[in-house]
PDB file of C-alpha atoms in Angstrom:
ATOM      1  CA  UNK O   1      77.192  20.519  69.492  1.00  0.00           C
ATOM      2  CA  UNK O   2      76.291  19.036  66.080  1.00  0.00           C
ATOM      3  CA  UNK O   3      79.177  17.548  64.293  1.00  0.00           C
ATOM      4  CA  UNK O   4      80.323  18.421  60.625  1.00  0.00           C
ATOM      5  CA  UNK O   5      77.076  17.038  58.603  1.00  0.00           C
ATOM      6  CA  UNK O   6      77.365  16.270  55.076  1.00  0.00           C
ATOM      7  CA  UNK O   7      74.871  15.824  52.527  1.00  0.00           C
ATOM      8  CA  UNK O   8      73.899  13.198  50.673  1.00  0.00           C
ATOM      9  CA  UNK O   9      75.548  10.183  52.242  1.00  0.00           C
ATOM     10  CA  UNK O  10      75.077   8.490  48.975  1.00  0.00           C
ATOM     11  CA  UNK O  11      74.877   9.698  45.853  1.00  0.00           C
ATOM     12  CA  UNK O  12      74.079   8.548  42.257  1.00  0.00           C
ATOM     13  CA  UNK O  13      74.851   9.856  39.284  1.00  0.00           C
ATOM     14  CA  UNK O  14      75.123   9.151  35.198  1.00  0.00           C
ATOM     15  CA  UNK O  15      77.853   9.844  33.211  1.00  0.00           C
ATOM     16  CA  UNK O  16      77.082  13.613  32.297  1.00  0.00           C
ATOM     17  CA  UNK O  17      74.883  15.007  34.893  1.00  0.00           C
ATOM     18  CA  UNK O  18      75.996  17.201  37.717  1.00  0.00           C
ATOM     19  CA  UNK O  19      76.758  16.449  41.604  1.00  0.00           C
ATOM     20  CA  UNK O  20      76.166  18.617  44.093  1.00  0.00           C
ATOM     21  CA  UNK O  21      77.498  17.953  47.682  1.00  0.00           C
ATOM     22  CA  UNK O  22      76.828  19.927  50.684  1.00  0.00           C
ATOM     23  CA  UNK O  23      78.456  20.070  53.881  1.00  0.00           C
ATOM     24  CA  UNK O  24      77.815  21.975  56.763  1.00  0.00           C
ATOM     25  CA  UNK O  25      80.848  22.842  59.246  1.00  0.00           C
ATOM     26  CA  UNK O  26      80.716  22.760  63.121  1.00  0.00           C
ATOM     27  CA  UNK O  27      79.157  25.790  64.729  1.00  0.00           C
ATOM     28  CA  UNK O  28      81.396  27.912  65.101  1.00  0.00           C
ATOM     29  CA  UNK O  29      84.415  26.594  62.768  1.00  0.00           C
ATOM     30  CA  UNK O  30      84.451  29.030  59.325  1.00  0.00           C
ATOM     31  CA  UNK O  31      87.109  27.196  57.779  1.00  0.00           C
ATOM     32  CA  UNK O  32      86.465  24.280  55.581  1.00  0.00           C
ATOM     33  CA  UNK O  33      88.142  21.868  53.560  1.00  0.00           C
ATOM     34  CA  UNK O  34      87.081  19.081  51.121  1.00  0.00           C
ATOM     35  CA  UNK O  35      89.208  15.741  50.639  1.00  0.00           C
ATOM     36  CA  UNK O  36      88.852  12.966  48.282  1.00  0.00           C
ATOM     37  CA  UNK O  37      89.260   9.089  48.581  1.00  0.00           C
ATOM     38  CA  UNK O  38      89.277   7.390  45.761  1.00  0.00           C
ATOM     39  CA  UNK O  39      88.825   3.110  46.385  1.00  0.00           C
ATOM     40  CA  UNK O  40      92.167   1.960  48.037  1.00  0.00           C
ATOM     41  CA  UNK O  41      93.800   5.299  48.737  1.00  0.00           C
ATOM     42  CA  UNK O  42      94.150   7.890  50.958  1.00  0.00           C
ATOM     43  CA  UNK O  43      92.551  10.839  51.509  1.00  0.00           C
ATOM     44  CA  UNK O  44      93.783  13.455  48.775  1.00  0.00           C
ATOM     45  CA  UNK O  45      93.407  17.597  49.796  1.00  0.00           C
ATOM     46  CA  UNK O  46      90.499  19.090  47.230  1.00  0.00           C
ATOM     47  CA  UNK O  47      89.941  22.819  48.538  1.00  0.00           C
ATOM     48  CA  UNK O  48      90.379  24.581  51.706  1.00  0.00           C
ATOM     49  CA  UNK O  49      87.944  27.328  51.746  1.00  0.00           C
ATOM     50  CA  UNK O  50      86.653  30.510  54.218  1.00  0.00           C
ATOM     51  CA  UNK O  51      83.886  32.103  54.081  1.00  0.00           C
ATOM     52  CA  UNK O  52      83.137  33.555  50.852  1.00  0.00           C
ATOM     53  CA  UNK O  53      86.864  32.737  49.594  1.00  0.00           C
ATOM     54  CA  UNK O  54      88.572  30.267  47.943  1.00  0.00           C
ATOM     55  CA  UNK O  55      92.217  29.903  50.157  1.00  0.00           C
ATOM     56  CA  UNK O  56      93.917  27.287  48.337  1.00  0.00           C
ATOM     57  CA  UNK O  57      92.553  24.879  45.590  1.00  0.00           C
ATOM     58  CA  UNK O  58      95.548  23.459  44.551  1.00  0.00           C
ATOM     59  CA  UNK O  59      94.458  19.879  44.806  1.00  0.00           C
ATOM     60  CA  UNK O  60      91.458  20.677  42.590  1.00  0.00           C
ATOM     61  CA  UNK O  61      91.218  19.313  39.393  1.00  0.00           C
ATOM     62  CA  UNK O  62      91.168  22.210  36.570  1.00  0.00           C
ATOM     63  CA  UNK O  63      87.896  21.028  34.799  1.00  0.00           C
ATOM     64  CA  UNK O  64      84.467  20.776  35.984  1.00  0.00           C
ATOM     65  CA  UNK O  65      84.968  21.080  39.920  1.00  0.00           C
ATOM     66  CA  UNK O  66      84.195  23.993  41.870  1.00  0.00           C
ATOM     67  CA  UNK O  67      83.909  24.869  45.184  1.00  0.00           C
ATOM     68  CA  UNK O  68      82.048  27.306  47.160  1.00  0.00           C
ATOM     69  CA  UNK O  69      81.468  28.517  50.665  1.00  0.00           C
ATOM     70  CA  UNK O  70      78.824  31.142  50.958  1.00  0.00           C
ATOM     71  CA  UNK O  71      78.432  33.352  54.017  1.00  0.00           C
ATOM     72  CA  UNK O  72      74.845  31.712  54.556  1.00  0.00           C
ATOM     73  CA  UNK O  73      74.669  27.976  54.085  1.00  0.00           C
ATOM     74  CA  UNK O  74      76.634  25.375  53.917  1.00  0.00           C
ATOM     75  CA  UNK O  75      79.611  24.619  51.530  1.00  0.00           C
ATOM     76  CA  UNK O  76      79.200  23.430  48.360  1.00  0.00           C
ATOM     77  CA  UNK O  77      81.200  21.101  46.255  1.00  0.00           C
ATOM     78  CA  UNK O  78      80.126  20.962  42.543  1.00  0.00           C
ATOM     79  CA  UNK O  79      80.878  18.439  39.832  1.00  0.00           C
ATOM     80  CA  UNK O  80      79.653  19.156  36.673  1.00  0.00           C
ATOM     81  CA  UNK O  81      79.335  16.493  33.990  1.00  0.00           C
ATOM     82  CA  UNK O  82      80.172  13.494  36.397  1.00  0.00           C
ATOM     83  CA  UNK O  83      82.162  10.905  34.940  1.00  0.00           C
ATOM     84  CA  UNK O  84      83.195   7.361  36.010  1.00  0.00           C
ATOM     85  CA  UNK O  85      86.629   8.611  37.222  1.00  0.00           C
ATOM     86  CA  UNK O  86      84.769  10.367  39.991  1.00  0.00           C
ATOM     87  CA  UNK O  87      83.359   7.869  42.022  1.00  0.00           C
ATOM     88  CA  UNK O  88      84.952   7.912  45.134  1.00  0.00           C
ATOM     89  CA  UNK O  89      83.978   9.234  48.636  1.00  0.00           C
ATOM     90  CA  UNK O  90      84.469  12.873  49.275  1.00  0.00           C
ATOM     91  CA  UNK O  91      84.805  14.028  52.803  1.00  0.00           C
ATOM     92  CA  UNK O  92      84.525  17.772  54.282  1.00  0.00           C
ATOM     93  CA  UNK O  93      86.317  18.569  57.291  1.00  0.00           C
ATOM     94  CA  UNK O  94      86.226  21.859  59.320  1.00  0.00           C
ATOM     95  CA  UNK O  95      88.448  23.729  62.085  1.00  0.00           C
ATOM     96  CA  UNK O  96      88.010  26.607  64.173  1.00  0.00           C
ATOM     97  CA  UNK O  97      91.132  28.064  63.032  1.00  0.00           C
ATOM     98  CA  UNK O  98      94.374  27.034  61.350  1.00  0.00           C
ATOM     99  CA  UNK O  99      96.896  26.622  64.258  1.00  0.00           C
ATOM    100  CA  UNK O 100      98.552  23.317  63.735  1.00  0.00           C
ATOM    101  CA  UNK O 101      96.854  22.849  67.043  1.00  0.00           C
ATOM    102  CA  UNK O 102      93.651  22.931  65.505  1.00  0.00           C
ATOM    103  CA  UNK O 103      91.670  19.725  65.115  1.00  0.00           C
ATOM    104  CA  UNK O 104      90.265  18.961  61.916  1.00  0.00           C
ATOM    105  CA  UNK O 105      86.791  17.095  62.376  1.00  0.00           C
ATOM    106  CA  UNK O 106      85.290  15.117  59.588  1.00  0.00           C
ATOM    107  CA  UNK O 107      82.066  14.374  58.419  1.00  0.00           C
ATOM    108  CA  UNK O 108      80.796  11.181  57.448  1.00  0.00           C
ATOM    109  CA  UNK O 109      81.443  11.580  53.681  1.00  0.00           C
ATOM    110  CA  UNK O 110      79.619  11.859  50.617  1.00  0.00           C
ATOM    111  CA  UNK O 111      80.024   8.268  48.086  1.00  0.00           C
ATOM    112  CA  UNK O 112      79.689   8.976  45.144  1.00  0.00           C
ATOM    113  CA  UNK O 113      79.088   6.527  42.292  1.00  0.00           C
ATOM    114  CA  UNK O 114      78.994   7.479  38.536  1.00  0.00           C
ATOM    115  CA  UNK O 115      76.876   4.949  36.440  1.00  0.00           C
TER     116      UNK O 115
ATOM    117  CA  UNK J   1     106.580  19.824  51.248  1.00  0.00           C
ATOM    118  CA  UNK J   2     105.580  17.375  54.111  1.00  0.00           C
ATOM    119  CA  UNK J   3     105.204  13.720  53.202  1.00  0.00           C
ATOM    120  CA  UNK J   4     104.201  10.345  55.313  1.00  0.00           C
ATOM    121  CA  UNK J   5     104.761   6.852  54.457  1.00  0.00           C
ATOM    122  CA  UNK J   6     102.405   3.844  55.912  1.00  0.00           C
ATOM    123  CA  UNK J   7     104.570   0.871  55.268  1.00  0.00           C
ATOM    124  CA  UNK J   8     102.199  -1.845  55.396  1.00  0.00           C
ATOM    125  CA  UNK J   9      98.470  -1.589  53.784  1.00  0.00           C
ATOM    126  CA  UNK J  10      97.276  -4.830  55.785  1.00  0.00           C
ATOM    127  CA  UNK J  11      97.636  -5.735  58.942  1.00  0.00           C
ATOM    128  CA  UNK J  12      96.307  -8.709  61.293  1.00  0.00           C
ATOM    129  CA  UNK J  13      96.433  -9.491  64.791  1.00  0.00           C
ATOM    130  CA  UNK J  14      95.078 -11.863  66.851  1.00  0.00           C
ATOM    131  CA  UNK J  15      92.641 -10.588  69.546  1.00  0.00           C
ATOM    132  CA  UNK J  16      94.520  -9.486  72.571  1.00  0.00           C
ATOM    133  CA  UNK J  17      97.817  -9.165  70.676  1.00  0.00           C
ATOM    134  CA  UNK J  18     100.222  -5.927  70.461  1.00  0.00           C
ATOM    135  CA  UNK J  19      99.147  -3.836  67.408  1.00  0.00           C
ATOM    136  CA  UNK J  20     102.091  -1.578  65.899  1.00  0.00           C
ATOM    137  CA  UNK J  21     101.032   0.532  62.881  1.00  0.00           C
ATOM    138  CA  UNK J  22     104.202   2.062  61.289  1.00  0.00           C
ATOM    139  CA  UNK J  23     104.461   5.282  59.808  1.00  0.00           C
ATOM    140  CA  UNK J  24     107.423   7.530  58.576  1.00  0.00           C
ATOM    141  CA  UNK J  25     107.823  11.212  57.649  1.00  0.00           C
ATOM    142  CA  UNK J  26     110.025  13.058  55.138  1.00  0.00           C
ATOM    143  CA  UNK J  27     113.230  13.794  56.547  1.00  0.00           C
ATOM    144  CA  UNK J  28     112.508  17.635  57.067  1.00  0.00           C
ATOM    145  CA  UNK J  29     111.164  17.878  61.016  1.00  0.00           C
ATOM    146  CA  UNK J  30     107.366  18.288  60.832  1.00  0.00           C
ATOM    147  CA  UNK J  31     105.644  20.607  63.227  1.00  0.00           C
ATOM    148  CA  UNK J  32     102.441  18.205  63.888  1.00  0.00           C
ATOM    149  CA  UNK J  33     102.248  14.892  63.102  1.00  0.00           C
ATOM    150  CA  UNK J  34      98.428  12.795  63.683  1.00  0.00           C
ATOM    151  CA  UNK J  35      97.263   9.568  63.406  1.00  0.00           C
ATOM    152  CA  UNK J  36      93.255   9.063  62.422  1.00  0.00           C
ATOM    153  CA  UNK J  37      91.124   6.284  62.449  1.00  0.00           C
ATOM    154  CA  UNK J  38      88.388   5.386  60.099  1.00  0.00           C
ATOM    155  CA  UNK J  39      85.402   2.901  60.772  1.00  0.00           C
ATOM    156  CA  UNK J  40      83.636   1.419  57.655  1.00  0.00           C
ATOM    157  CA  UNK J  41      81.396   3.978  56.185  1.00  0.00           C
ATOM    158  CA  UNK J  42      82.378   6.559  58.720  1.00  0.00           C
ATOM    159  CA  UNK J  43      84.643   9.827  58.021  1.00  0.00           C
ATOM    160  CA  UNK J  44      87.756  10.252  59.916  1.00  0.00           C
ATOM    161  CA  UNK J  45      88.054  10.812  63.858  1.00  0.00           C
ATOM    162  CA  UNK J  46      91.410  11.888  65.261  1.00  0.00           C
ATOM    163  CA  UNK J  47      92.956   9.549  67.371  1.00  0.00           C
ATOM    164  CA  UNK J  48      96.067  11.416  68.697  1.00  0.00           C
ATOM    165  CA  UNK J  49      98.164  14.168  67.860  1.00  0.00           C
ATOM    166  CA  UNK J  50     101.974  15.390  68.620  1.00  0.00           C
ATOM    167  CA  UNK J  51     102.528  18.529  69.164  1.00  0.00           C
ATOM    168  CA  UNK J  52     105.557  19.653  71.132  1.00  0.00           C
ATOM    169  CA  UNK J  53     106.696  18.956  74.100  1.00  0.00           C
ATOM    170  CA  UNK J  54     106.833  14.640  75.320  1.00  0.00           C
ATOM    171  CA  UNK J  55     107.473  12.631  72.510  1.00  0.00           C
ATOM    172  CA  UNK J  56     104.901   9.260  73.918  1.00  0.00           C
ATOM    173  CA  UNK J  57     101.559  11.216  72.975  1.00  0.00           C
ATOM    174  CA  UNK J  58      98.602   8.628  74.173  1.00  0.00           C
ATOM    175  CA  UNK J  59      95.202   8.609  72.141  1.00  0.00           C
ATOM    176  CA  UNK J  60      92.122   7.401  72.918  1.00  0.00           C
ATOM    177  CA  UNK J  61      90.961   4.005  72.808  1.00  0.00           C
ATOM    178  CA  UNK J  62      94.242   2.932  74.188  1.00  0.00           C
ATOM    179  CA  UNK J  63      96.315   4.058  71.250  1.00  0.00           C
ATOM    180  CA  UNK J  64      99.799   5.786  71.498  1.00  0.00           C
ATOM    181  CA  UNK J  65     101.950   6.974  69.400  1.00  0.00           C
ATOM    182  CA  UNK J  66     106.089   8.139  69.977  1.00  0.00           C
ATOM    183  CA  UNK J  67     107.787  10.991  67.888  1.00  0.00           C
ATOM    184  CA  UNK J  68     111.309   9.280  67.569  1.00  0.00           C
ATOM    185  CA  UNK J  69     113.496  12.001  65.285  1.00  0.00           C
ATOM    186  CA  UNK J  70     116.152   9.620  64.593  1.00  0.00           C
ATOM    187  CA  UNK J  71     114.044   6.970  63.234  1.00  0.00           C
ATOM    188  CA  UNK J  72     111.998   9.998  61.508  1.00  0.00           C
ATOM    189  CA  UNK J  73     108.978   7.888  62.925  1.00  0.00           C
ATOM    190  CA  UNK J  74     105.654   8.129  63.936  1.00  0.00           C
ATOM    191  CA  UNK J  75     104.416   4.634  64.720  1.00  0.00           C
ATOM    192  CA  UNK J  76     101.006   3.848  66.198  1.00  0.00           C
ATOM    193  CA  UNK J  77     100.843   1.056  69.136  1.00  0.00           C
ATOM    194  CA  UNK J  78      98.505  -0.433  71.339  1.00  0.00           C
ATOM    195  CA  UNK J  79      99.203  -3.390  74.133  1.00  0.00           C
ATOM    196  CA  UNK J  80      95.948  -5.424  73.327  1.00  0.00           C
ATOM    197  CA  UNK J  81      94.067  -5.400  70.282  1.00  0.00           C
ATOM    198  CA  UNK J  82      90.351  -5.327  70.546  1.00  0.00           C
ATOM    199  CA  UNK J  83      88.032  -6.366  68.199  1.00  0.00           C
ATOM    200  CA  UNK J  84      86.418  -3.227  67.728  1.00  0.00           C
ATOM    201  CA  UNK J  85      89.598  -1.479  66.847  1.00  0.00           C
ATOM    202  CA  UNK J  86      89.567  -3.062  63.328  1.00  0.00           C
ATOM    203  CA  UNK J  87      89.259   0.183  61.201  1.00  0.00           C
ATOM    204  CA  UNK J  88      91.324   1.796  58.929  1.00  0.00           C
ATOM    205  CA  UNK J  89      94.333   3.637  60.133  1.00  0.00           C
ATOM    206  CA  UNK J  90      95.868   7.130  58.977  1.00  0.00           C
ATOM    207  CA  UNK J  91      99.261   8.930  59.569  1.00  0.00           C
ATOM    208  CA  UNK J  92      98.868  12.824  58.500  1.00  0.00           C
ATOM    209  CA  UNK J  93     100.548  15.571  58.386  1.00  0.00           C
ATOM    210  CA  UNK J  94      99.619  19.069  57.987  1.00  0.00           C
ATOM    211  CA  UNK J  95     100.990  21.322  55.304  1.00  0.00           C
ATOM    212  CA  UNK J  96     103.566  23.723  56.070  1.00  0.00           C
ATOM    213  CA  UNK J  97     102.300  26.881  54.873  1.00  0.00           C
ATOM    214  CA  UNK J  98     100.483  27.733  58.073  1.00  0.00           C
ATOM    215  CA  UNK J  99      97.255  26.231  57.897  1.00  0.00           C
ATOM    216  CA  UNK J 100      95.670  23.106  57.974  1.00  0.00           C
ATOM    217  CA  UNK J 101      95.469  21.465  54.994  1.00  0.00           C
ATOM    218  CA  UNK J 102      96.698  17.758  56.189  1.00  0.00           C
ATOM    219  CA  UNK J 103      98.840  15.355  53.947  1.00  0.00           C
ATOM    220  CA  UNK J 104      97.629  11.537  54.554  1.00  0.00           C
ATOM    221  CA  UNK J 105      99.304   8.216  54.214  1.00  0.00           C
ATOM    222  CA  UNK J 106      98.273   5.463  52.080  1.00  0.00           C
ATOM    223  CA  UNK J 107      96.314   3.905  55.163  1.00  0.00           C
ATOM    224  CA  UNK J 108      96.723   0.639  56.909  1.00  0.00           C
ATOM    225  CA  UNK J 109      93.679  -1.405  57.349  1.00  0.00           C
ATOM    226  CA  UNK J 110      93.703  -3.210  60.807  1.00  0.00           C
ATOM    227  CA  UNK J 111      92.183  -7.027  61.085  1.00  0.00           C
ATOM    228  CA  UNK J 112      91.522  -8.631  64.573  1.00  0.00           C
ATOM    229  CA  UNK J 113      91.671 -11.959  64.544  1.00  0.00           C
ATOM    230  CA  UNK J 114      89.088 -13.460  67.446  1.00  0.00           C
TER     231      UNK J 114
END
């Protein structure tokens, strides 16, 4: 049983242009959430999606980020008009449900750095 | 809502040493609490998790981890450290509206000392 894959592992952008990042849940898992660490920090909640809905985006900035989860494909993470601020690694993370039970399993992250 | 606090953002031991990663939780009684380990350049693998139930929760790799409510405590231990356990180390807890969107610490960052 794959694990959660994410795509790219590394990513390069200029200030301006748009990142896309993909991530791809465990079989079987339809719920999905996106985390950010920035250098030195902690992991910091993004989105926690389902398929085809947005559940709670609350740690979403306002401007230029949007997420999606389609009912084909992977989930989608969308930057628009990177800027420096936004380097930083972004992981995705799935469950099968939300029990508190539930495990969350990560995927090896997507760096991002903003030239 | 549900907070953690990782006091210490470094810590070293020597190689075969006790390793005792503190972490704290906000004073109102969480219903999960986990601990997760990160390798460089690697997302996050769950080491342990309380539940309910015995309070001494052991982990893999060696790792445990007691729920003490009176200290409002989660701390991380292990009797020897090994070199390959030097990783980055997370408390978490999950949110309390009913699903799982997890709260991290700060992280501690473990050095082994050969």
């Amino acid at each position: 049983n794959a694990g959660v894959m994410q795509n790219p592992r590394h990513l390069v952008r200029r200030r301006g242009q748009e990142a896309r990042l993909r991530c791809s849940p465990m079989k079987g898992h339809s719920h999905v959430y996106w985390y950010r660490q920035l250098p030195e920090e902690g992991l910091k909640f993004m989105v926690y999606l389902q398929k085809e809905n947005i559940i709670d985006e609350s740690g979403m900035p306002k401007e230029r980020f949007s997420a999606e989860f389609p009912k084909e494909g992977p989930s989608i993470l969308r930057i628009q008009q990177v800027v420096r601020g936004d380097s930083a690694a972004y992981f995705c993370a799935s469950s099968p449900g939300t029990a508190g039970t539930d495990t969350q399993y990560f995927g090896p992250g997507t760096r991002l750095t903003v030239l | 809502a549900q907070s953690v606090t990782q006091l210490g953002s470094h810590v070293s031991v020597s190689e075969g040493a006790l390793v005792l990663l503190r972490c704290n939780y906000s004073s109102s009684v969480p219903p999960y609490l986990f601990w997760y380990v990160q390798y460089p350049n690697q997302g996050l693998q769950l080491l342990l998790k309380y539940t309910t139930g015995a309070t001494l929760v052991k982990g893999i790799n060696g790792f445990e981890a007691e729920f003490k409510k009176s200290e409002t405590s989660f701390h991380l231990t292990k009797p020897s450290a090994h070199m390959s356990d030097a990783a980055e180390y997370f408390c978490a807890v999950p949110y309390s509206g009913g699903y799982q969107k997890v709260t991290f610490g700060t992280g501690t960052k473990l050095q082994v000392i050969p």
